[in-house]
Every structure is written in C-alpha cells, then in structure tokens.
C-alpha cells in the first residue's frame, strides 16, 4: 500500500510536470501544424510540368501570415504538385531563418537592414503589400484627432490625462507591443519620431491588444488597420485619416511594407509563388480583403532609412 | 515493512523458480529485447536532458562570455533595454516579478489546496474521493491560455472596478496561477494525507483527542513533508507558467511596487520577445540567459523536492 501510494505520488509529480511543460509550449507548436497538412496532401496528387514540387517554406511575421496562407492555398489549387508551407514565428524568426537557409522565404514587417545581426546584403527583398497603422483608443475616449506632438507626449508619458488634449477627465493607459515588435518599431519611427515610449501594458498579439484597448477606459495603443473593428476607434494624426488614399500618397506616414525575403534571387516554385502574389488577382482581391493595401497602388516609395520618393 | 518485503520476495522467488523450470529460448530473447528497449529509452532520456541543458546553457552563457554583459549587472540591475543605445540588460524586475507572483499564488493556493485535501480524505472521504477529487483534477486539463483568457475577461475588469486601478496586476497573475496550481497541490497533499497510517489516527482518538486535534496535530504533522512537496510542486509549475500570466499581468518592465501594479515575469519576457529577435544577437542571447535562469530555478525546485523526500524516508 505504501509503495503503491508512493508510486502514485511519483506519477502525479511526473504528470504535473509534464502538464506544466506542455502548456507553456502550445503557442509555438500550434502554428506549424495546420500549414503542413495541405502541402502533404498536394504532393500526393502528382506533379505537373509547371512546378518542380520542391517544398517552399515561408516563415515569419504573424501579421503577414493570413495573407501568405491564403495566397499559398490559391497557388496550390492552381498548380498541382506545388508545396508551400506557411508558418508564423515573428519577423525576427523569419529573417534569421531565411538568412541561415532554413526557410525559403522569410516574412517580415520591417526591412532586413533595420534588424541588427541580419546579413541584409545577402537577402533579396520582395515587397508584397503595405499595411497602415493607427493609434487606437477605447470608444469612451471623446477625442478623434491628435497632433503628432500630442501623440508623442502621450506615449512618452508627459500627458497622462485625456483632458489635457481636449477630452474628458480620464486617466490615459498605454498599451504597447514588446520592444522587439515590428509594429512597435514602425509606429515609434513614423508616429513618434523615434521617441522612447513610457512603460505601459505590453501584449504580444494584436488581438489581445485590441481587446484590452476596447475594455480599458482611457486606453490608447496602436494597431494595424486590418485589426480595427467596431470595438476600437482609430485616431486621426494631425487631422489626416488613416485610409487607403492618404497612405498611398504618404499623406498619412504611419505605414510599413510587408516583405518576403529570399536568400539570393528567388528560383523555382518560390519565384512562381512570389510572382503569383504580385498578380492583380491576389493584389486586388486577397490583399484588400485581409485589410492590407496593394503594393501596386502605392504612389510613393520608401527605403530602409525612411526616405520617401515619388514613384 | 521489512517483514512484508521478505514475504513478497520469497513468494516471487518461488514463482521465478517455477518459471525457470520451463524456460525456453523465446523467453530468453524476450528478456534481452525487453532489457535493451528499456536501456535505450533510459539512455535517450538522459541524452535529451543533457543536450537540452547544454543547449540552453551554451546560448544563455554567451550573454556573459561573448557579449560581455557582467553577471552582476544582469542579475541586479533594473533597467531592461537590449535594443537601446547603450543597451541595458538588467533582469531584476523579471526575476522579482516571477518570485512575487509565484509566492502569491502559493500563499493563496496552499491553504485552499491542503484544506480541500483534508476535507476529501478525513472529513468526507466518500464524496471526496468519488466526486471532488476527479473534479479538481479536471482543472489540470484546461489549457493555460483559457485560464489567461478567463482572467483577462473576468478578473482584470473586476479588479479594475473594485480598486480603481488598471486591473493588470500582480494580484491578477497570482489569482490565476493559484487556480492553476490548486489541483496539483490538492491531489498531491490528499495522497500524502491518505498515506498516514490509520493506526496513528486510532491511537490519537483513543488518547482522547478530538477529531480536529487528531487532524491538526497527528495527521497533518505526519503528512507535512508530503504537503510541502505538494506546495513546492505547485510553485515550480507557477514559476514556469507563461501564457496565462502574460495575459493578465501587464508585462510592464519595472520593479513591482505593490499588489495592484502591473509587472512582468521571466517567462512573459521570453515569450513576448523571442519570435522577434534574431538568433545570435545580444538581445536573443539575453532571452536565453533568462531561460537558463528558469532552468536553474527548476533544478533548485527539484533539489528541494528531493530533500523533502529524503526527510520523509528518514522518518
């Protein structure tokens, strides 16, 4: 009896430890699984002359992931035998995986030049879409427009109450993305002129950030335009609304390219896939449907240093 | 105890002797293959553990040996800004956050868990074993992200309205974690209490002790190492938990100021940033160092468990 109970304790311990380990890992293991299955199914259906059938892996930015996933699905439906596997993991993962050769395509929200430790000269940039970002506030905040200076003062912690910018008497709560996030880098660079943000609530996923902003009175954060819905309100910046027209002409400056990097020039299926994403079919339909702006609509061009030129 | 093992041994020996008479080749090969498979499994396990430790250590230590961050600065400074100029790698806020939230969770869950264990073994054993225990163990199966989401949807707004604060706080993290480690503590403690010999209870009652005196002075006293094991096990789970805590704690990198302040923990710091940093950069290495710290902590927890186990054996 004693032995048995001891063994049971040991088993419970092991079980508890396993449960503890398992729960922590779910986030990482979840993403690759669904992407792999359709690719394998495709490989069984035989290959045509058009595609080589070599598996193409696209890893990285979670913001870009839905777009690439949809495009991959359409691409594989059109080209039997093509295998495109799409995984998340973050822009940093995408860039380092493609640089090390572990992935064919590295998805990223930011230029490779902006990340330290990436051999940017070895990578070829394919810009596939543009995404705008805007300051998001909870609907209770009765402010619609902020000047850039006001926005900077809010995010650096100088202004701490909405009444200082013409709103109600309500405390301001900052909702940030982690320091390494690509969205944070873009917002900080183009909306805050690179000023360092004060500490606030930090959450990783845009969905959670939106939920927190919607439910916390007086909260302010920033989101990609594809994440806005009825629960959060987008603020105008210096009176300019964050819409397609203003972004394509750079009147509204807070936007970023969605990049798909390859190591060296793209070849084979990877090239065919990248060309496919740039076709009007994808750009006019999938890209806009998912809340991005077609790269083909842009009237300006911006380089890694942030210099803007007319196209 | 010695007497009983002897009995079992002789019984086994006679059984084995009987089998020996009918030994054939098949049994022998089965024996050998069984042993080989067991050895391979054990060997693989050892290799996996060693290589994980080596991998995390080699990555985590390069913060100090390759990037030249001083060990003291890493552990004792409170400024965390790996991408800034100049960069700062103080993880003290994360360490303190992890410790505080774990301690708070243990403070809440330990009395509750041991209380529930006493209830289901001593006070109401029939209902306890048939209904309460399975129900509590069911809580283990809920994914941590669900706990986090429930915390984010119910607990955080509740705290915000009650105390007129943000809601994202040490308190929210502690409460969510307490709920998560409650089943571990309860079931391990219940097993420990159940293992206390019935003779002790009878003797205590015979001496005129009340039921409560028996539970408090005799049963709990002899089950103490087991209950401590339960608490340490719960704490080690709480210390390593990432997702649920990350969602309700606010992840603000500053020294914790009070129960209602947002803080961040080692695990949330790692999960928030790992995907966006480049392998081999000082930032990424610093995250690995934090992981190494977590690994070291889990070793410490295991050592504590071992010591507790030895104490029990010594008795």
Coordinates of C-alpha atoms in Angstrom, one line a residue:
Chain A
X1 CA 0.0 0.0 0.0
X2 CA 2.7 2.4 1.0
X3 CA 4.7 1.5 -2.1
X4 CA 1.7 2.0 -4.3
X5 CA 0.9 5.4 -2.9
X6 CA 4.5 6.4 -3.3
X7 CA 4.4 5.4 -6.9
X8 CA 1.2 7.2 -7.3
X9 CA 2.7 10.4 -5.9
X10 CA 5.7 10.0 -8.2
X11 CA 3.3 9.5 -11.2
X12 CA 1.3 12.6 -10.2
X13 CA 4.5 14.5 -9.9
X14 CA 5.6 13.5 -13.4
X15 CA 2.2 14.2 -14.7
X16 CA 2.1 17.6 -13.2
X17 CA 5.5 18.4 -14.5
X18 CA 4.5 17.2 -18.0
X19 CA 1.3 19.2 -17.8
X20 CA 3.3 22.3 -16.8
X21 CA 5.8 21.9 -19.6
X22 CA 3.2 21.2 -22.2
X23 CA 1.0 24.2 -21.5
X24 CA 4.0 26.5 -22.0
X25 CA 4.8 25.2 -25.4
X26 CA 1.4 25.2 -27.1
X27 CA 1.9 28.6 -28.7
X28 CA 5.0 27.5 -30.5
X29 CA 3.8 24.1 -31.6
X30 CA 0.4 25.2 -32.8
X31 CA 1.4 27.3 -35.8
X32 CA 3.3 24.9 -38.0
X33 CA 0.9 22.0 -37.7
X34 CA -2.0 23.2 -39.9
X35 CA 0.2 24.6 -42.6
X36 CA 1.9 21.3 -43.2
X37 CA -1.1 19.2 -43.9
X38 CA -2.5 20.7 -47.1
X39 CA 1.0 20.7 -48.5
X40 CA 1.4 17.0 -48.0
X41 CA -2.0 16.3 -49.5
X42 CA -1.0 18.2 -52.5
X43 CA 2.2 16.2 -53.0
X44 CA 0.2 13.1 -53.4
X45 CA -1.9 14.4 -56.3
X46 CA 1.1 14.2 -58.7
X47 CA 3.1 17.0 -60.2
X48 CA 2.6 18.8 -63.4
X49 CA 5.3 20.2 -65.7
X50 CA 4.9 23.8 -64.4
X51 CA 6.1 23.3 -60.8
X52 CA 9.1 21.5 -59.6
X53 CA 7.3 20.1 -56.5
X54 CA 10.2 21.2 -54.3
X55 CA 8.7 22.3 -50.9
X56 CA 8.8 26.0 -50.3
X57 CA 8.6 27.2 -46.7
X58 CA 7.5 30.7 -45.8
X59 CA 8.2 31.6 -42.2
X60 CA 7.9 34.7 -40.1
X61 CA 5.6 37.7 -39.5
X62 CA 2.3 36.8 -37.9
X63 CA 0.8 40.0 -39.3
X64 CA 1.5 38.8 -42.8
X65 CA 0.7 35.2 -42.2
X66 CA -3.0 35.2 -43.1
X67 CA -2.3 36.8 -46.4
X68 CA 0.5 34.4 -47.3
X69 CA -1.6 31.4 -46.1
X70 CA -4.5 32.4 -48.3
X71 CA -2.2 33.1 -51.3
X72 CA -0.5 29.7 -50.8
X73 CA -3.8 27.9 -50.7
X74 CA -4.9 29.6 -54.0
X75 CA -1.5 28.9 -55.6
X76 CA -1.5 25.2 -54.7
X77 CA -5.1 24.9 -56.0
X78 CA -3.9 26.3 -59.3
X79 CA -0.6 24.4 -59.5
X80 CA -0.9 20.8 -58.6
X81 CA 2.3 19.5 -57.1
X82 CA 3.4 22.8 -55.6
X83 CA 4.1 22.6 -51.9
X84 CA 4.0 25.9 -50.0
X85 CA 4.3 25.7 -46.2
X86 CA 3.4 28.8 -44.2
X87 CA 4.5 29.3 -40.6
X88 CA 4.4 32.2 -38.1
X89 CA 7.1 32.9 -35.5
X90 CA 7.6 36.6 -35.8
X91 CA 9.6 38.8 -38.2
X92 CA 12.9 38.1 -36.4
X93 CA 12.4 34.4 -36.8
X94 CA 11.6 34.9 -40.5
X95 CA 14.6 37.0 -41.2
X96 CA 17.1 34.7 -39.3
X97 CA 15.6 31.6 -40.8
X98 CA 15.9 32.8 -44.4
X99 CA 19.4 34.2 -43.8
X100 CA 20.5 30.8 -42.4
X101 CA 18.9 28.9 -45.3
X102 CA 16.4 27.1 -43.1
X103 CA 13.4 28.7 -44.8
X104 CA 12.9 29.5 -48.5
X105 CA 11.1 32.7 -47.8
X106 CA 11.3 35.0 -44.7
X107 CA 8.2 37.1 -44.0
X108 CA 8.9 40.4 -42.2
X109 CA 7.1 43.6 -41.3
X110 CA 10.4 45.6 -41.3
X111 CA 13.4 46.0 -43.6
X112 CA 16.2 43.4 -43.0
X113 CA 18.5 46.4 -42.7
X114 CA 16.7 47.5 -39.6
X115 CA 17.4 44.4 -37.6
X116 CA 20.8 44.0 -36.2
X117 CA 22.6 40.7 -36.9
X118 CA 21.0 40.1 -40.3
X119 CA 23.2 40.0 -43.4
X120 CA 20.8 42.2 -45.4
X121 CA 23.1 42.3 -48.5
X122 CA 22.6 38.5 -49.0
X123 CA 18.8 38.8 -49.0
X124 CA 16.5 39.9 -51.8
X125 CA 13.5 42.0 -50.8
X126 CA 10.1 41.3 -52.3
X127 CA 7.5 43.8 -51.1
X128 CA 4.1 42.3 -51.4
X129 CA 1.8 44.6 -49.6
X130 CA 1.5 47.7 -47.4
X131 CA -0.1 48.0 -44.0
X132 CA -1.2 51.2 -42.3
X133 CA -1.1 51.6 -38.5
X134 CA -3.1 54.0 -36.4
X135 CA -3.3 55.0 -32.8
X136 CA -6.3 53.1 -31.3
X137 CA -8.4 54.2 -28.4
X138 CA -11.3 52.9 -26.5
X139 CA -14.7 54.2 -27.8
X140 CA -15.3 56.1 -24.5
X141 CA -12.4 58.5 -25.3
X142 CA -14.1 61.6 -26.8
X143 CA -11.0 62.5 -28.9
X144 CA -10.9 62.0 -32.6
X145 CA -7.7 63.7 -33.6
X146 CA -4.3 64.2 -32.1
X147 CA -1.4 66.3 -33.3
X148 CA 1.9 64.4 -33.6
X149 CA 3.3 66.4 -30.7
X150 CA 0.3 65.4 -28.5
X151 CA 0.7 61.7 -29.5
X152 CA 4.4 61.8 -28.6
X153 CA 3.7 63.5 -25.3
X154 CA 1.1 60.8 -24.5
X155 CA 3.3 57.9 -25.4
X156 CA 6.4 59.3 -23.6
X157 CA 4.3 59.8 -20.5
X158 CA 4.2 63.6 -20.5
X159 CA 0.5 63.8 -20.9
X160 CA -1.3 61.4 -18.5
X161 CA -5.0 62.6 -18.7
X162 CA -7.3 62.9 -21.7
X163 CA -8.5 66.3 -20.5
X164 CA -5.1 67.8 -21.4
X165 CA -5.8 67.1 -25.1
X166 CA -9.4 68.2 -25.1
X167 CA -11.1 65.0 -23.9
X168 CA -12.8 64.1 -20.7
X169 CA -11.2 63.8 -17.3
X170 CA -9.9 60.3 -17.7
X171 CA -6.5 58.7 -17.0
X172 CA -4.5 57.6 -20.0
X173 CA -3.4 53.9 -20.1
X174 CA -0.7 53.0 -22.6
X175 CA -1.0 49.6 -24.3
X176 CA 2.3 48.7 -26.0
X177 CA 3.8 45.9 -28.1
X178 CA 7.0 44.3 -26.9
X179 CA 10.3 46.2 -27.5
X180 CA 11.3 43.8 -30.3
X181 CA 8.0 44.0 -32.2
X182 CA 8.0 45.2 -35.8
X183 CA 4.7 47.1 -35.4
X184 CA 6.1 48.9 -32.4
X185 CA 9.2 49.8 -34.4
X186 CA 7.2 51.2 -37.3
X187 CA 4.8 53.2 -35.1
X188 CA 7.6 54.5 -33.0
X189 CA 9.6 55.6 -36.1
X190 CA 6.9 57.3 -38.1
X191 CA 4.3 58.4 -35.5
X192 CA 6.5 59.2 -32.5
X193 CA 9.7 60.3 -34.4
X194 CA 11.6 57.6 -32.6
X195 CA 11.0 58.9 -29.1
X196 CA 11.2 56.3 -26.4
X197 CA 7.8 55.2 -25.1
X198 CA 7.0 55.1 -21.4
X199 CA 6.3 51.7 -19.9
X200 CA 2.7 50.5 -20.3
X201 CA 0.8 47.3 -20.5
X202 CA 2.6 45.1 -23.0
X203 CA 1.0 42.4 -25.0
X204 CA 2.2 40.4 -27.9
X205 CA -0.7 39.7 -30.1
X206 CA -2.7 42.3 -31.9
X207 CA -6.0 40.6 -31.0
X208 CA -5.2 40.9 -27.3
X209 CA -4.1 44.5 -27.6
X210 CA -7.4 45.3 -29.3
X211 CA -9.4 43.5 -26.6
X212 CA -7.5 45.4 -23.8
X213 CA -8.0 48.8 -25.6
X214 CA -11.7 48.1 -26.1
X215 CA -12.3 47.2 -22.5
X216 CA -10.0 49.5 -20.5
X217 CA -11.4 53.0 -20.1
X218 CA -8.9 55.6 -21.4
X219 CA -6.6 53.2 -23.0
X220 CA -4.5 54.0 -26.1
X221 CA -2.4 51.7 -28.2
X222 CA -1.6 51.1 -31.9
X223 CA -2.9 48.6 -34.3
X224 CA -2.5 47.6 -37.9
X225 CA -5.5 48.8 -39.9
X226 CA -6.6 45.2 -40.6
X227 CA -7.3 44.9 -36.9
X228 CA -9.8 47.8 -36.5
X229 CA -13.4 47.0 -35.9
X230 CA -16.4 48.5 -34.0
X231 CA -14.8 48.0 -30.6
X232 CA -11.9 50.4 -31.0
X233 CA -11.6 53.8 -32.6
X234 CA -8.8 54.9 -34.9
X235 CA -7.4 58.4 -34.2
X236 CA -6.5 60.9 -37.0
X237 CA -3.0 62.1 -36.9
X238 CA -2.7 65.9 -37.5
X239 CA -6.2 65.8 -38.9
X240 CA -5.3 63.1 -41.5
X241 CA -7.3 60.0 -41.5
X242 CA -5.5 56.6 -41.9
X243 CA -7.2 55.4 -45.1
X244 CA -6.0 53.9 -48.3
X245 CA -5.9 57.2 -50.2
X246 CA -3.8 59.0 -47.6
X247 CA -1.4 56.1 -47.2
X248 CA -0.7 55.5 -50.8
X249 CA 0.2 59.2 -51.2
X250 CA 2.2 59.2 -47.9
X251 CA 0.0 62.0 -46.6
X252 CA -0.5 59.7 -43.6
X253 CA 3.0 58.5 -42.9
X254 CA 2.5 55.6 -40.4
X255 CA 2.6 52.6 -42.7
X256 CA 5.0 49.7 -43.4
X257 CA 5.8 47.3 -46.2
X258 CA 5.2 43.6 -45.8
X259 CA 8.4 42.0 -47.0
X260 CA 9.0 38.5 -48.2
X261 CA 12.8 37.9 -48.3
X262 CA 14.7 35.2 -50.2
X263 CA 18.3 34.4 -49.9
X264 CA 19.7 35.3 -53.3
X265 CA 17.3 35.6 -56.2
X266 CA 14.1 33.5 -55.9
X267 CA 14.1 30.4 -58.1
X268 CA 11.7 27.6 -59.0
X269 CA 8.4 27.4 -57.1
X270 CA 9.4 30.2 -54.7
X271 CA 9.7 32.6 -57.7
X272 CA 6.5 31.4 -59.2
X273 CA 4.7 31.9 -55.8
X274 CA 6.1 35.4 -55.3
X275 CA 5.1 36.4 -58.8
X276 CA 1.7 35.0 -58.1
X277 CA 1.2 37.2 -55.0
X278 CA 2.1 40.2 -57.2
X279 CA -0.6 39.4 -59.8
X280 CA -3.7 41.6 -59.9
X281 CA -5.8 38.6 -58.8
X282 CA -4.1 38.5 -55.4
X283 CA -3.4 42.1 -55.0
X284 CA -6.9 43.4 -55.9
X285 CA -8.7 40.7 -54.0
X286 CA -7.0 38.8 -51.2
X287 CA -4.7 41.7 -50.2
X288 CA -7.6 44.2 -49.8
X289 CA -9.9 41.7 -48.3
X290 CA -7.5 41.0 -45.5
X291 CA -7.0 44.7 -44.7
X292 CA -3.8 45.4 -46.5
X293 CA -3.1 47.8 -49.3
X294 CA -2.0 46.5 -52.7
X295 CA 1.7 47.3 -53.3
X296 CA 0.8 48.2 -56.8
X297 CA -1.3 51.1 -55.6
X298 CA 1.5 52.9 -53.9
X299 CA 2.3 56.3 -55.3
X300 CA 5.4 56.7 -53.3
X301 CA 8.4 54.5 -52.4
X302 CA 10.2 54.4 -49.1
X303 CA 13.7 52.9 -48.5
X304 CA 15.1 51.3 -45.3
X305 CA 16.2 54.6 -44.0
X306 CA 12.7 56.0 -44.3
X307 CA 13.4 58.3 -47.2
X308 CA 10.3 58.8 -49.4
X309 CA 10.4 59.3 -53.1
X310 CA 7.6 59.7 -55.6
X311 CA 7.2 56.7 -57.9
Chain B
X1 CA 7.9 -3.1 6.4
X2 CA 10.9 -5.3 6.3
X3 CA 8.9 -8.3 7.2
X4 CA 6.4 -7.7 4.4
X5 CA 9.1 -7.3 1.7
X6 CA 10.6 -10.6 2.8
X7 CA 7.3 -12.3 2.3
X8 CA 6.9 -10.8 -1.1
X9 CA 10.4 -11.7 -2.0
X10 CA 10.0 -15.4 -1.1
X11 CA 6.8 -15.5 -3.0
X12 CA 8.4 -14.0 -6.0
X13 CA 11.4 -16.3 -5.8
X14 CA 9.3 -19.4 -5.7
X15 CA 7.3 -18.0 -8.7
X16 CA 10.5 -17.4 -10.6
X17 CA 11.9 -20.8 -9.7
X18 CA 8.7 -22.3 -11.1
X19 CA 9.1 -20.4 -14.3
X20 CA 12.8 -21.3 -14.5
X21 CA 11.8 -24.9 -14.9
X22 CA 10.0 -24.1 -18.1
X23 CA 12.5 -21.6 -19.5
X24 CA 12.8 -21.7 -23.2
X25 CA 14.6 -19.7 -25.9
X26 CA 11.8 -17.4 -26.6
X27 CA 11.6 -16.2 -23.0
X28 CA 15.3 -15.5 -23.1
X29 CA 15.2 -13.4 -26.2
X30 CA 12.2 -11.6 -24.9
X31 CA 14.1 -10.9 -21.8
X32 CA 17.0 -9.5 -23.7
X33 CA 14.9 -7.4 -26.1
X34 CA 12.9 -6.1 -23.2
X35 CA 16.0 -5.0 -21.4
X36 CA 17.6 -3.5 -24.5
X37 CA 14.4 -1.4 -25.2
X38 CA 14.3 -0.2 -21.6
X39 CA 18.0 0.7 -21.7
X40 CA 17.6 2.6 -25.0
X41 CA 14.7 4.5 -23.6
X42 CA 16.5 5.4 -20.5
X43 CA 19.6 6.3 -22.5
X44 CA 17.6 8.5 -24.8
X45 CA 16.0 10.3 -21.9
X46 CA 19.4 11.0 -20.4
X47 CA 20.8 12.3 -23.7
X48 CA 17.8 14.5 -24.3
X49 CA 18.0 16.1 -20.8
X50 CA 21.7 16.6 -21.1
X51 CA 21.6 18.1 -24.6
X52 CA 18.7 20.5 -23.6
X53 CA 20.7 21.6 -20.6
X54 CA 23.8 22.0 -22.7
X55 CA 22.0 23.9 -25.5
X56 CA 20.3 26.4 -23.2
X57 CA 23.5 26.9 -21.2
X58 CA 25.6 27.5 -24.2
X59 CA 23.2 30.1 -25.6
X60 CA 22.4 31.6 -22.2
X61 CA 26.0 31.9 -21.1
X62 CA 27.2 33.6 -24.3
X63 CA 25.5 36.8 -23.0
X64 CA 28.2 36.9 -20.4
X65 CA 31.2 35.4 -22.3
X66 CA 30.6 36.6 -25.8
X67 CA 28.6 39.8 -25.4
X68 CA 30.4 40.8 -22.3
X69 CA 27.5 41.6 -20.0
X70 CA 28.5 41.3 -16.4
X71 CA 26.8 38.6 -14.5
X72 CA 26.2 41.0 -11.6
X73 CA 24.6 43.7 -13.8
X74 CA 22.3 41.0 -15.4
X75 CA 21.0 39.9 -12.0
X76 CA 20.9 43.1 -10.0
X77 CA 20.2 46.0 -12.4
X78 CA 16.6 47.0 -13.0
X79 CA 17.0 48.6 -16.5
X80 CA 16.0 46.4 -19.4
X81 CA 16.6 47.9 -22.8
X82 CA 18.5 45.5 -25.0
X83 CA 17.9 47.5 -28.2
X84 CA 18.7 50.9 -26.8
X85 CA 22.0 52.8 -27.1
X86 CA 23.7 51.9 -24.8
X87 CA 21.9 48.7 -24.2
X88 CA 21.0 47.6 -20.7
X89 CA 20.4 44.0 -19.6
X90 CA 19.1 44.2 -16.1
X91 CA 16.6 41.4 -15.5
X92 CA 15.9 42.1 -11.8
X93 CA 12.3 43.3 -12.5
X94 CA 11.6 40.0 -14.3
X95 CA 13.1 37.9 -11.5
X96 CA 11.3 39.7 -8.8
X97 CA 8.1 39.5 -10.8
X98 CA 8.4 35.8 -11.2
X99 CA 9.1 35.3 -7.5
X100 CA 6.3 37.5 -6.3
X101 CA 3.7 36.1 -8.5
X102 CA 4.7 32.5 -7.6
X103 CA 4.8 33.3 -3.9
X104 CA 1.4 35.0 -4.1
X105 CA -0.1 32.0 -5.9
X106 CA 1.4 29.6 -3.3
X107 CA 0.1 31.7 -0.5
X108 CA -3.4 31.6 -1.9
X109 CA -3.4 28.0 -3.2
X110 CA -1.6 26.2 -0.4
X111 CA -4.2 26.7 2.4
X112 CA -7.0 26.1 0.0
X113 CA -5.4 23.0 -1.5
X114 CA -4.4 21.4 1.8
X115 CA -7.8 22.3 3.2
X116 CA -9.6 20.6 0.3
X117 CA -7.2 17.6 0.7
X118 CA -8.2 17.3 4.4
X119 CA -11.8 17.6 3.5
X120 CA -11.8 14.9 0.9
X121 CA -9.7 12.4 2.9
X122 CA -10.6 13.0 6.5
X123 CA -13.9 14.7 6.7
X124 CA -16.0 13.4 3.7
X125 CA -13.9 10.6 2.2
X126 CA -16.8 9.1 0.2
X127 CA -17.9 12.2 -1.6
X128 CA -14.3 13.5 -1.7
X129 CA -12.8 10.6 -3.5
X130 CA -15.7 9.9 -5.8
X131 CA -16.7 13.4 -6.8
X132 CA -14.4 16.2 -5.5
X133 CA -11.0 14.7 -6.5
X134 CA -11.9 13.9 -10.1
X135 CA -13.5 17.4 -10.5
X136 CA -10.4 19.1 -9.1
X137 CA -8.1 17.0 -11.3
X138 CA -10.2 18.0 -14.2
X139 CA -8.9 21.6 -13.8
X140 CA -5.4 20.3 -14.8
X141 CA -6.7 19.6 -18.3
X142 CA -7.8 23.1 -19.1
X143 CA -5.2 24.8 -21.3
X144 CA -3.4 27.7 -19.7
X145 CA -4.4 30.1 -22.5
X146 CA -8.0 29.5 -21.4
X147 CA -7.1 30.4 -17.8
X148 CA -5.4 33.5 -19.2
X149 CA -8.4 34.5 -21.3
X150 CA -10.8 34.0 -18.4
X151 CA -8.5 36.1 -16.3
X152 CA -8.4 38.8 -18.9
X153 CA -12.2 38.8 -19.4
X154 CA -13.4 38.5 -15.9
X155 CA -10.7 39.0 -13.3
X156 CA -8.9 42.1 -14.8
X157 CA -12.1 44.1 -15.2
X158 CA -13.3 43.0 -11.7
X159 CA -10.0 44.2 -10.1
X160 CA -10.2 47.4 -12.1
X161 CA -13.7 48.2 -10.8
X162 CA -13.0 47.2 -7.2
X163 CA -9.8 49.2 -6.7
X164 CA -10.0 51.8 -9.4
X165 CA -6.7 50.7 -10.9
X166 CA -5.6 49.3 -14.2
X167 CA -6.6 45.7 -13.4
X168 CA -3.5 44.2 -15.0
X169 CA -1.6 43.4 -11.8
X170 CA 0.5 41.1 -9.6
X171 CA -2.8 40.3 -7.9
X172 CA -4.5 39.1 -11.1
X173 CA -1.5 37.0 -12.0
X174 CA -1.3 35.5 -8.6
X175 CA -5.0 34.6 -8.6
X176 CA -5.0 33.0 -12.0
X177 CA -1.9 31.0 -11.1
X178 CA -3.4 30.0 -7.7
X179 CA -6.3 28.5 -9.6
X180 CA -4.0 26.7 -12.0
X181 CA -1.8 25.1 -9.3
X182 CA -4.7 24.3 -6.9
X183 CA -5.3 20.8 -8.4
X184 CA -1.6 19.9 -8.2
X185 CA -1.4 20.9 -4.5
X186 CA -4.8 19.3 -3.7
X187 CA -4.1 15.9 -5.2
X188 CA -0.6 15.5 -4.0
X189 CA -1.5 16.7 -0.5
X190 CA -4.5 14.3 -0.5
X191 CA -2.3 11.4 -1.4
X192 CA 0.1 12.3 1.4
X193 CA -2.6 12.6 4.0
X194 CA -4.2 9.4 2.8
X195 CA -0.8 7.6 3.3
X196 CA -0.8 8.4 7.0
X197 CA -1.4 5.0 8.8
X198 CA -4.8 4.6 10.2
X199 CA -3.2 3.3 13.5
X200 CA -2.0 6.8 14.2
X201 CA -5.5 8.3 14.0
X202 CA -6.9 5.5 16.1
X203 CA -4.2 5.9 18.8
X204 CA -4.8 9.7 18.9
X205 CA -8.5 9.3 19.2
X206 CA -8.0 6.6 21.9
X207 CA -5.9 9.1 23.9
X208 CA -9.0 11.3 24.0
X209 CA -8.0 13.8 21.3
X210 CA -10.9 15.4 19.3
X211 CA -11.2 14.9 15.6
X212 CA -9.8 18.3 14.9
X213 CA -6.9 17.8 17.3
X214 CA -6.2 14.5 15.6
X215 CA -6.2 16.1 12.1
X216 CA -4.2 19.1 13.1
X217 CA -1.6 17.5 15.4
X218 CA -1.3 14.0 14.2
X219 CA -2.4 13.6 10.6
X220 CA -1.1 16.9 9.2
X221 CA 2.0 16.6 11.3
X222 CA 3.0 13.2 9.8
X223 CA 1.9 14.3 6.3
X224 CA 3.9 17.5 6.5
X225 CA 6.7 16.5 4.1
X226 CA 4.1 15.4 1.6
X227 CA 2.2 18.6 1.9
X228 CA 5.4 20.6 1.4
X229 CA 6.2 18.5 -1.6
X230 CA 2.7 19.4 -2.9
X231 CA 3.4 23.2 -2.4
X232 CA 6.8 23.0 -4.0
X233 CA 5.4 21.1 -7.0
X234 CA 2.7 23.8 -7.4
X235 CA 5.3 26.6 -7.1
X236 CA 7.5 25.1 -9.7
X237 CA 4.6 24.9 -12.0
X238 CA 3.6 28.5 -11.2
X239 CA 7.2 29.7 -11.8
X240 CA 7.4 28.2 -15.3
X241 CA 3.9 29.2 -16.4
X242 CA 3.9 31.7 -19.3
X243 CA 0.8 32.2 -21.3
X244 CA -1.9 32.7 -18.6
X245 CA 0.3 35.0 -16.6
X246 CA 1.4 37.0 -19.7
X247 CA -2.2 37.8 -20.4
X248 CA -3.2 39.3 -17.1
X249 CA 0.0 40.7 -15.5
X250 CA 0.5 43.7 -17.8
X251 CA 4.2 42.9 -18.7
X252 CA 5.4 46.3 -17.6
X253 CA 9.2 46.1 -17.1
X254 CA 9.6 47.9 -13.8
X255 CA 10.1 46.9 -10.2
X256 CA 6.9 45.7 -8.6
X257 CA 5.5 48.5 -6.4
X258 CA 2.5 46.8 -4.9
X259 CA -0.2 44.1 -5.3
X260 CA -2.1 46.2 -7.8
X261 CA 0.8 47.2 -10.0
X262 CA 1.4 45.6 -13.4
X263 CA 4.7 43.7 -13.5
X264 CA 6.4 41.2 -15.8
X265 CA 7.9 37.8 -15.3
X266 CA 10.8 35.9 -16.7
X267 CA 8.5 33.7 -18.8
X268 CA 6.4 36.5 -20.2
X269 CA 9.6 38.4 -21.1
X270 CA 10.8 35.5 -23.1
X271 CA 7.6 34.7 -24.9
X272 CA 6.9 38.3 -25.8
X273 CA 10.3 38.8 -27.4
X274 CA 11.7 35.5 -28.6
X275 CA 10.0 35.5 -32.0
X276 CA 11.0 39.0 -32.9
X277 CA 14.7 38.8 -32.1
X278 CA 17.5 37.5 -34.3
X279 CA 19.4 34.4 -33.2
X280 CA 22.9 35.2 -32.1
X281 CA 22.3 38.8 -31.3
X282 CA 22.9 40.0 -27.7
X283 CA 19.1 40.6 -27.3
X284 CA 18.4 37.0 -28.2
X285 CA 21.2 35.7 -26.0
X286 CA 19.8 37.7 -23.1
X287 CA 16.5 35.9 -23.5
X288 CA 18.3 32.6 -23.5
X289 CA 20.0 33.7 -20.3
X290 CA 16.6 34.3 -18.8
X291 CA 15.6 30.8 -19.9
X292 CA 18.8 29.4 -18.3
X293 CA 17.7 31.2 -15.1
X294 CA 14.4 29.4 -15.2
X295 CA 16.1 26.1 -15.8
X296 CA 18.3 26.7 -12.8
X297 CA 15.3 27.6 -10.7
X298 CA 13.6 24.3 -11.8
X299 CA 16.7 22.4 -10.7
X300 CA 16.5 24.2 -7.4
X301 CA 12.9 23.2 -7.0
X302 CA 13.8 19.6 -7.8
X303 CA 16.6 19.6 -5.2
X304 CA 14.1 20.9 -2.6
X305 CA 11.7 18.1 -3.6
X306 CA 14.5 15.6 -3.2
X307 CA 15.4 16.9 0.2
X308 CA 11.8 16.8 1.3
X309 CA 11.6 13.2 0.0
X310 CA 14.7 12.2 1.9
X311 CA 13.3 13.7 5.1
X312 CA 10.2 11.6 4.8
X313 CA 12.3 8.4 4.2
X314 CA 14.4 9.2 7.2
X315 CA 11.3 9.1 9.4

